[in-house]
Short mmCIF file of C-alpha atoms and ligand atoms in Angstrom, two decimals:
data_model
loop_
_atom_site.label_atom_id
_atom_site.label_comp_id
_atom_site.label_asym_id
_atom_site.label_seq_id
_atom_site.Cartn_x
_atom_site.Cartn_y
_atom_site.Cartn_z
CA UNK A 1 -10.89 -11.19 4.34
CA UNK A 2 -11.30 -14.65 2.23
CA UNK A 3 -8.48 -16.29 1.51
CA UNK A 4 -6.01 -14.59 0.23
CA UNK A 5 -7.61 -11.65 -0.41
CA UNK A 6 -8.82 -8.15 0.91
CA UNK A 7 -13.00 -7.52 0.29
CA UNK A 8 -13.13 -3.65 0.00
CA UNK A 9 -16.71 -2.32 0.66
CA UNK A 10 -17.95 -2.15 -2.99
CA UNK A 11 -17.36 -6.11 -2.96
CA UNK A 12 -14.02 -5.72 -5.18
CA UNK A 13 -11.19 -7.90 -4.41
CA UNK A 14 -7.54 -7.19 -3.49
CA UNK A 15 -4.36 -9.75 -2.78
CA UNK A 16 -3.66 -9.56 0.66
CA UNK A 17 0.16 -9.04 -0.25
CA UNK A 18 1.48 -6.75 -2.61
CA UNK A 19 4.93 -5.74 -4.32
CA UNK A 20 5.98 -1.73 -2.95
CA UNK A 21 8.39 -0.30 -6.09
CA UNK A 22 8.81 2.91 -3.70
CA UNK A 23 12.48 3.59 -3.92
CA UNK A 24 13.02 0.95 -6.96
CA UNK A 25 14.23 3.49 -9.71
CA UNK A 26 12.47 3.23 -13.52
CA UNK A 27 15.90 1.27 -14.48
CA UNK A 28 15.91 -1.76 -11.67
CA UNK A 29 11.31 -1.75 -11.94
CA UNK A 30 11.52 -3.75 -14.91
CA UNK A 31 13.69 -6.67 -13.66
CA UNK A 32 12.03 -6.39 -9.94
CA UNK A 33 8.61 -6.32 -11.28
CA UNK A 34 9.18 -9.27 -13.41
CA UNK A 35 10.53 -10.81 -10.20
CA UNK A 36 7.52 -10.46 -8.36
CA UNK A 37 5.47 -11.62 -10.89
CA UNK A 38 8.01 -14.78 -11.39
CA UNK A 39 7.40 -15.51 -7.85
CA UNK A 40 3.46 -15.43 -7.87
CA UNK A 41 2.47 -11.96 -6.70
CA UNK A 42 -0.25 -10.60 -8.15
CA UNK A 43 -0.43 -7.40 -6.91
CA UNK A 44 1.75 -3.89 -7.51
CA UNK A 45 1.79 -0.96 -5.45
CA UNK A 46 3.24 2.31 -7.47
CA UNK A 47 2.73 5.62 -8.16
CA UNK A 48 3.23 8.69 -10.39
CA UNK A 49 5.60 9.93 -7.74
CA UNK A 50 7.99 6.87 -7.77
CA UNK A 51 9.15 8.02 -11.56
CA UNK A 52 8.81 4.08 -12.41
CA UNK A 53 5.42 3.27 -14.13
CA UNK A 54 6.87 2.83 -17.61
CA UNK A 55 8.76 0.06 -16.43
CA UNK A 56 6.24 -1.24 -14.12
CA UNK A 57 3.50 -1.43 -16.92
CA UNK A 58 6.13 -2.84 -19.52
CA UNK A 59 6.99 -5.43 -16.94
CA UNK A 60 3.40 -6.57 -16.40
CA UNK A 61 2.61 -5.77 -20.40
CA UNK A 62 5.59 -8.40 -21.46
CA UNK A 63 4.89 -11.23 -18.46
CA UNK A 64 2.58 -14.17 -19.61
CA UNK A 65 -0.11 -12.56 -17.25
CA UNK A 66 -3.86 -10.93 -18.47
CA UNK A 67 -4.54 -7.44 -17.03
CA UNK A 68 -7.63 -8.80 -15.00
CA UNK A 69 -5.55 -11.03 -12.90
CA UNK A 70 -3.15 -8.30 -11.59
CA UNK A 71 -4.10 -5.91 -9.25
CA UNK A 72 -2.40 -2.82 -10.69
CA UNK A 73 -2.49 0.47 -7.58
CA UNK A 74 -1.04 3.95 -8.16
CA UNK A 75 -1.32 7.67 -6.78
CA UNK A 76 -1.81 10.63 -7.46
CA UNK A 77 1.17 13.04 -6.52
CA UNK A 78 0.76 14.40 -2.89
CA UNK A 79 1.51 18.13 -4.09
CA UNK A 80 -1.64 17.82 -6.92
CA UNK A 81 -5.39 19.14 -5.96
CA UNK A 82 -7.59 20.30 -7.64
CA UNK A 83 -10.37 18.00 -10.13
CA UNK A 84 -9.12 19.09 -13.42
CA UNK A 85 -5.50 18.52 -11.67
CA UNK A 86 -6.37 15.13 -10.51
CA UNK A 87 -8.07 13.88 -14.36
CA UNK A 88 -4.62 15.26 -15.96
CA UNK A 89 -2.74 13.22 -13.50
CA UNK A 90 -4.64 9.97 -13.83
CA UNK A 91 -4.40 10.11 -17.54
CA UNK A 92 -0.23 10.40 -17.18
CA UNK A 93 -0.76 7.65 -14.65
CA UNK A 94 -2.78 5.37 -17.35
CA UNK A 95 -0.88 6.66 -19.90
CA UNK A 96 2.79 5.64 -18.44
CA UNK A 97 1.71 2.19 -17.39
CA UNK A 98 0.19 1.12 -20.57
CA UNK A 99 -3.00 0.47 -19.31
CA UNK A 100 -6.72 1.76 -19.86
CA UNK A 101 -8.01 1.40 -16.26
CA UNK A 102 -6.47 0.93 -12.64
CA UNK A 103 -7.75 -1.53 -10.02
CA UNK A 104 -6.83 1.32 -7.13
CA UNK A 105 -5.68 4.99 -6.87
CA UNK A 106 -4.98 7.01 -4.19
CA UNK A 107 -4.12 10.09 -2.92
CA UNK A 108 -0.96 9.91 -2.40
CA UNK A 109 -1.03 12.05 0.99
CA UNK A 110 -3.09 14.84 2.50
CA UNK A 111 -0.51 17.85 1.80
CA UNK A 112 2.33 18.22 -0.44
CA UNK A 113 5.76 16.65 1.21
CA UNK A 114 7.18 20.18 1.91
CA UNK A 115 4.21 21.51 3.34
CA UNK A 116 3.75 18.44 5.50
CA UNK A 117 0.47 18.77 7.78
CA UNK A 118 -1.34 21.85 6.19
CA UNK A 119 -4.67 22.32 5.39
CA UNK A 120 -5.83 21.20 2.26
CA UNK A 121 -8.84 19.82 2.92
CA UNK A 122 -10.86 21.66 -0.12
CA UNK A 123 -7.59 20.65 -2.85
CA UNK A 124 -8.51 16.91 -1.45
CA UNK A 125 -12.21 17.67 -1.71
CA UNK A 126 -12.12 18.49 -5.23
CA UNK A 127 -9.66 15.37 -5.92
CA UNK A 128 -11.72 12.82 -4.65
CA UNK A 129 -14.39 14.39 -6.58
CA UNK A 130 -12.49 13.89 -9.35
CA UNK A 131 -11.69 10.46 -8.22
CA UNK A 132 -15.44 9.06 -7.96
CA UNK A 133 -15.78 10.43 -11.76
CA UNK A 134 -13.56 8.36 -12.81
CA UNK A 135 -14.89 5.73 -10.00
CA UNK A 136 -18.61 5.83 -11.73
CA UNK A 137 -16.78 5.88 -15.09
CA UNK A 138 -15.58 2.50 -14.87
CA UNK A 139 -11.72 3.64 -15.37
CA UNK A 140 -10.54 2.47 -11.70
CA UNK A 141 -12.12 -0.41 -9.52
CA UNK A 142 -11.35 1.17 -6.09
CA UNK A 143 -10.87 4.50 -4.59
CA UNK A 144 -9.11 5.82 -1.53
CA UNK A 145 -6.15 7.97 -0.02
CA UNK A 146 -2.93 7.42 1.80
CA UNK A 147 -1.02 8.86 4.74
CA UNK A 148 -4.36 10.30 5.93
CA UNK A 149 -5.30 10.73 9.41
CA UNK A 150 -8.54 10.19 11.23
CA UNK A 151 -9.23 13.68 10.37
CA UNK A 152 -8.16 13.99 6.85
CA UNK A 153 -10.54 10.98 6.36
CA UNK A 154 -13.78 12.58 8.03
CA UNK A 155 -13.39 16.04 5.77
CA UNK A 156 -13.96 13.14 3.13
CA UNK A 157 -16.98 11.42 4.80
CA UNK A 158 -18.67 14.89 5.23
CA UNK A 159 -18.24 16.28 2.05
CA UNK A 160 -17.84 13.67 -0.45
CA UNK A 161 -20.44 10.24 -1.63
CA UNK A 162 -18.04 7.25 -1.94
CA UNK A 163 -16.57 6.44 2.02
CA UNK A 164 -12.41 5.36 0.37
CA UNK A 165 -11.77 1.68 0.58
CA UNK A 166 -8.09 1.95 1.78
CA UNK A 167 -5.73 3.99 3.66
CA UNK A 168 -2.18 3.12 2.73
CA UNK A 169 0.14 4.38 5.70
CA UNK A 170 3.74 3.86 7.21
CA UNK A 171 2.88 0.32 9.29
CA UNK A 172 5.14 -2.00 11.51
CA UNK A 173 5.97 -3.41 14.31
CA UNK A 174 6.00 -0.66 16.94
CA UNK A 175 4.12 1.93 14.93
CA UNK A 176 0.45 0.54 14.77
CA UNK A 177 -1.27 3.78 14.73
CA UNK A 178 -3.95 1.49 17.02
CA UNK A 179 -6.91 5.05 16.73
CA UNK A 180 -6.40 5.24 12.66
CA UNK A 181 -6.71 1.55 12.67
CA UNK A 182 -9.92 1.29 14.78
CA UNK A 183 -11.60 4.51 12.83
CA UNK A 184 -10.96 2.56 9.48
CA UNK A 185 -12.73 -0.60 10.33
CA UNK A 186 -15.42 0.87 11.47
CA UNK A 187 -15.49 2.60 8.07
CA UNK A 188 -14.46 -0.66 6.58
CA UNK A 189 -11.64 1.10 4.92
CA UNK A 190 -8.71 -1.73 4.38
CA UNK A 191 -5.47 -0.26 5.77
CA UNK A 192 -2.61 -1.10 3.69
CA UNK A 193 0.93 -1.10 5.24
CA UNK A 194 3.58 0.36 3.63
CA UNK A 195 7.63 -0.07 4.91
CA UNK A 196 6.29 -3.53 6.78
CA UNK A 197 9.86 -3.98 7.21
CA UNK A 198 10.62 -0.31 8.55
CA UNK A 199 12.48 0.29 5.40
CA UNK A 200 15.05 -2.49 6.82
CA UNK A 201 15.23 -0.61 10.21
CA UNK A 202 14.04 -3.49 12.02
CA UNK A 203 15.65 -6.43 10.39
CA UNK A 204 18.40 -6.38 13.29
CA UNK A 205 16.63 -5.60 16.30
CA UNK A 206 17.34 -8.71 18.52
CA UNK A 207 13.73 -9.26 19.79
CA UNK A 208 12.67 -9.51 16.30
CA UNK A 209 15.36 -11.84 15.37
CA UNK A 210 14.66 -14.04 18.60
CA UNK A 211 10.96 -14.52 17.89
CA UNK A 212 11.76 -14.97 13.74
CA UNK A 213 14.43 -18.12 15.10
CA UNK A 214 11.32 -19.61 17.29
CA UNK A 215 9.04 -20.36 14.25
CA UNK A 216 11.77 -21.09 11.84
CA UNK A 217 11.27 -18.00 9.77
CA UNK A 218 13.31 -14.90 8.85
CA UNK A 219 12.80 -11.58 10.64
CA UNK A 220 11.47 -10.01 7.37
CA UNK A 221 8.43 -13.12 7.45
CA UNK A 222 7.56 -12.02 10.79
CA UNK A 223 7.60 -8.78 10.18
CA UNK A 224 5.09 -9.31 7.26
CA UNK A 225 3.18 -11.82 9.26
CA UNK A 226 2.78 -8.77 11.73
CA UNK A 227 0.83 -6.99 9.52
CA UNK A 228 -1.68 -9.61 8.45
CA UNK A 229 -2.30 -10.50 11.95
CA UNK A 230 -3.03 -7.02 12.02
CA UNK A 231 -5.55 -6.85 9.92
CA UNK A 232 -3.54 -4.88 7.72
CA UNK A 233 -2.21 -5.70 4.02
CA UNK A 234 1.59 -5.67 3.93
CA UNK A 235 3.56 -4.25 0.47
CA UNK A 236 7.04 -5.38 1.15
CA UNK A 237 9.30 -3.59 -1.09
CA UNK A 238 12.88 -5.38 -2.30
CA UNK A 239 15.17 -5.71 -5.75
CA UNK A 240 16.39 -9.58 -4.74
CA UNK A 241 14.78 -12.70 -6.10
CA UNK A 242 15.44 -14.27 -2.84
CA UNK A 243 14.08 -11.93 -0.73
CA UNK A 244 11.32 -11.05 -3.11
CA UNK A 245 10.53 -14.84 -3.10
CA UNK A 246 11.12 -15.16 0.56
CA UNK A 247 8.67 -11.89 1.55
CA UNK A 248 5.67 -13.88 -0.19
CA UNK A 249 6.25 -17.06 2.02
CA UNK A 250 4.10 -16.06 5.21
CA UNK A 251 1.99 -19.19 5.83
CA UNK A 252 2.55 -19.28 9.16
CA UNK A 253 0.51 -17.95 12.78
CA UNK A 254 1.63 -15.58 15.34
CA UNK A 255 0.91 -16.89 18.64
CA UNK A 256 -1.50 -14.15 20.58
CA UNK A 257 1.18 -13.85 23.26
CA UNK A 258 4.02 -13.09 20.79
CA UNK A 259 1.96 -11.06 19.19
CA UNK A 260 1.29 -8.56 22.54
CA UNK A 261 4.78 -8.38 22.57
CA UNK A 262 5.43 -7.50 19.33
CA UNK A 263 2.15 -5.04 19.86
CA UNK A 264 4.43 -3.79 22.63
CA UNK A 265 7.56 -2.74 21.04
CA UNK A 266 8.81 0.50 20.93
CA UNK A 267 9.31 2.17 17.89
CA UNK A 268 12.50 2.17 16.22
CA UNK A 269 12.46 5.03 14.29
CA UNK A 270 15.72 6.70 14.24
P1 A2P B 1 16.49 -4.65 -1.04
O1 A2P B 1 15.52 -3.91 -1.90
O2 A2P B 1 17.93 -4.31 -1.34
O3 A2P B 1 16.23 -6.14 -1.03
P2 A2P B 1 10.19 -1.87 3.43
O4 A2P B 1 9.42 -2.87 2.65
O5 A2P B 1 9.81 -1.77 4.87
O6 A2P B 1 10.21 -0.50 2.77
O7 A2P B 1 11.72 -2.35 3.47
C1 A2P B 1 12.50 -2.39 2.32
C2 A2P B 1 13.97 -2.59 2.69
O8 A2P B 1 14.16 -3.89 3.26
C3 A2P B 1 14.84 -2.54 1.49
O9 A2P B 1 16.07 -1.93 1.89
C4 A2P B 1 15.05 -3.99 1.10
O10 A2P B 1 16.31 -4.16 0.48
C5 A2P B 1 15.03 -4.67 2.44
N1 A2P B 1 14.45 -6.03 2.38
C6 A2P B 1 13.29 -6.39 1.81
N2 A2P B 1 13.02 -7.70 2.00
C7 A2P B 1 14.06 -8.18 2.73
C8 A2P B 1 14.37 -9.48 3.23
N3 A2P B 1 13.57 -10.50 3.05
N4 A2P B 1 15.52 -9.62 3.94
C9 A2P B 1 16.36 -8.56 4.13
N5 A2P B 1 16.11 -7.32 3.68
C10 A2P B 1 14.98 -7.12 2.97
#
């Protein structure tokens, strides 16, 4: 990592924070995109899925920003495999946000959400084929998949040319997913953390809020803290200037023996 940024292994750069629009509807993307901007992120996380990349791209079209200097992510829809699938998708993707190449796409998981854990290794196959086109085309920067597991990932390394630079999964406090983790740096895959926060589940847990008090931070800046410490890049996701403004304020260090604690907290999951 240099400062402030992510190095994926072809050498391209990523902010080591970035905005999450999951759950921000098309109509509330402008004004919290605009937000994050405002505040100095430079970095947005969305996807074809999230029904918001109109707004997302207007917002980053209409802020006083150049296309270079955003890093600009989205995904291709967990229930589409398939190469000619994937190109079709891409070009919706491109073609809602405005833009004429993205800095990072994903698969957006290894099976459709209904058909959560089947086998569709040769549909993903044929994607990410379809994904290093468009790779060694020039039309995205950086490759790679999300909610994949150690396994999803190796029918990738064994079948495919370009190893993915990040795996975006569910990552907090008390869900580490320590084997996933250790199998993607020793790919040098970047893990990105989505729901740092636990979608809000772990704002109010007490142990959280004790150890925020001690270094004069909210539980929300710990939380996000967590995940750099971690090795991992957070993408806090909220609609409120303040918070928006507050998630990006993590200059601070987690002690190594608050941070075995935290390593040592149950999930809260409900
Ligand atoms: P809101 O969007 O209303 O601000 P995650 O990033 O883990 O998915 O968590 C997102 C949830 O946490 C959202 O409900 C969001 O609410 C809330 N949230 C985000 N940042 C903060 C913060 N700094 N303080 C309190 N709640 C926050």
């Amino acid at each position: 990592m240099t400062k402030g940024n992510f190095v994926f292994h072809n050498n391209v750069e990523i902010p080591n924070l970035g905005f999450g629009t999951w759950q921000i509807p098309n109509e509330e993307a402008y004004d919290a995109v605009t937000m994050a901007l405002k505040n100095g992120y430079t970095h947005i996380d969305t996807a074809l899925a999230y029904k918001n990349e109109e707004n997302v791209g207007k917002a980053i079209k209409d802020f006083d920003i150049s296309r270079e200097d955003v890093f600009i992510t989205s995904k291709l829809p967990a229930q589409t495999k398939g190469y000619d699938e994937t190109m079709d998708a891409f070009n919706e993707t491109i073609s809602n946000l405005g833009v004429d190449y993205l800095d990072l796409y994903l698969i957006h998981a290894p099976w459709p959400w209904d058909e959560k854990g089947k086998d569709y290794t040769e549909g993903n196959i044929q994607s990410w084929k379809a994904m290093e086109k468009l790779y060694n085309d020039g039309k995205i920067r950086a490759i790679g998949v999300s909610n994949f597991e150690i396994s999803d990932i190796q029918a990738l390394l064994d079948n495919c040319d370009i190893v993915p630079m990040a795996n975006q999964i569910p990552f907090y406090v008390g869900r580490d997913q320590e084997e996933l983790l250790t199998f993607c740096k020793q790919h040098e895959i970047v893990v990105e953390a989505y729901s740092p926060l636990a979608t809000g589940q772990l704002l109010d847990n007490q142990d959280v809020k004790d150890m925020a008090d001690k270094y004069s931070v909210t539980p929300a800046q710990l939380l996000i803290r967590y995940c750099l410490e971690r090795d991992t890049l957070p993408l806090p996701k909220s609609t409120h200037e303040e918070r928006i403004k507050q998630n990006k304020q993590v200059d601070f260090e987690i002690s190594q023996d608050d941070l075995k604690q935290l390593m040592d907290m149950e999930d809260v999951r409900k």
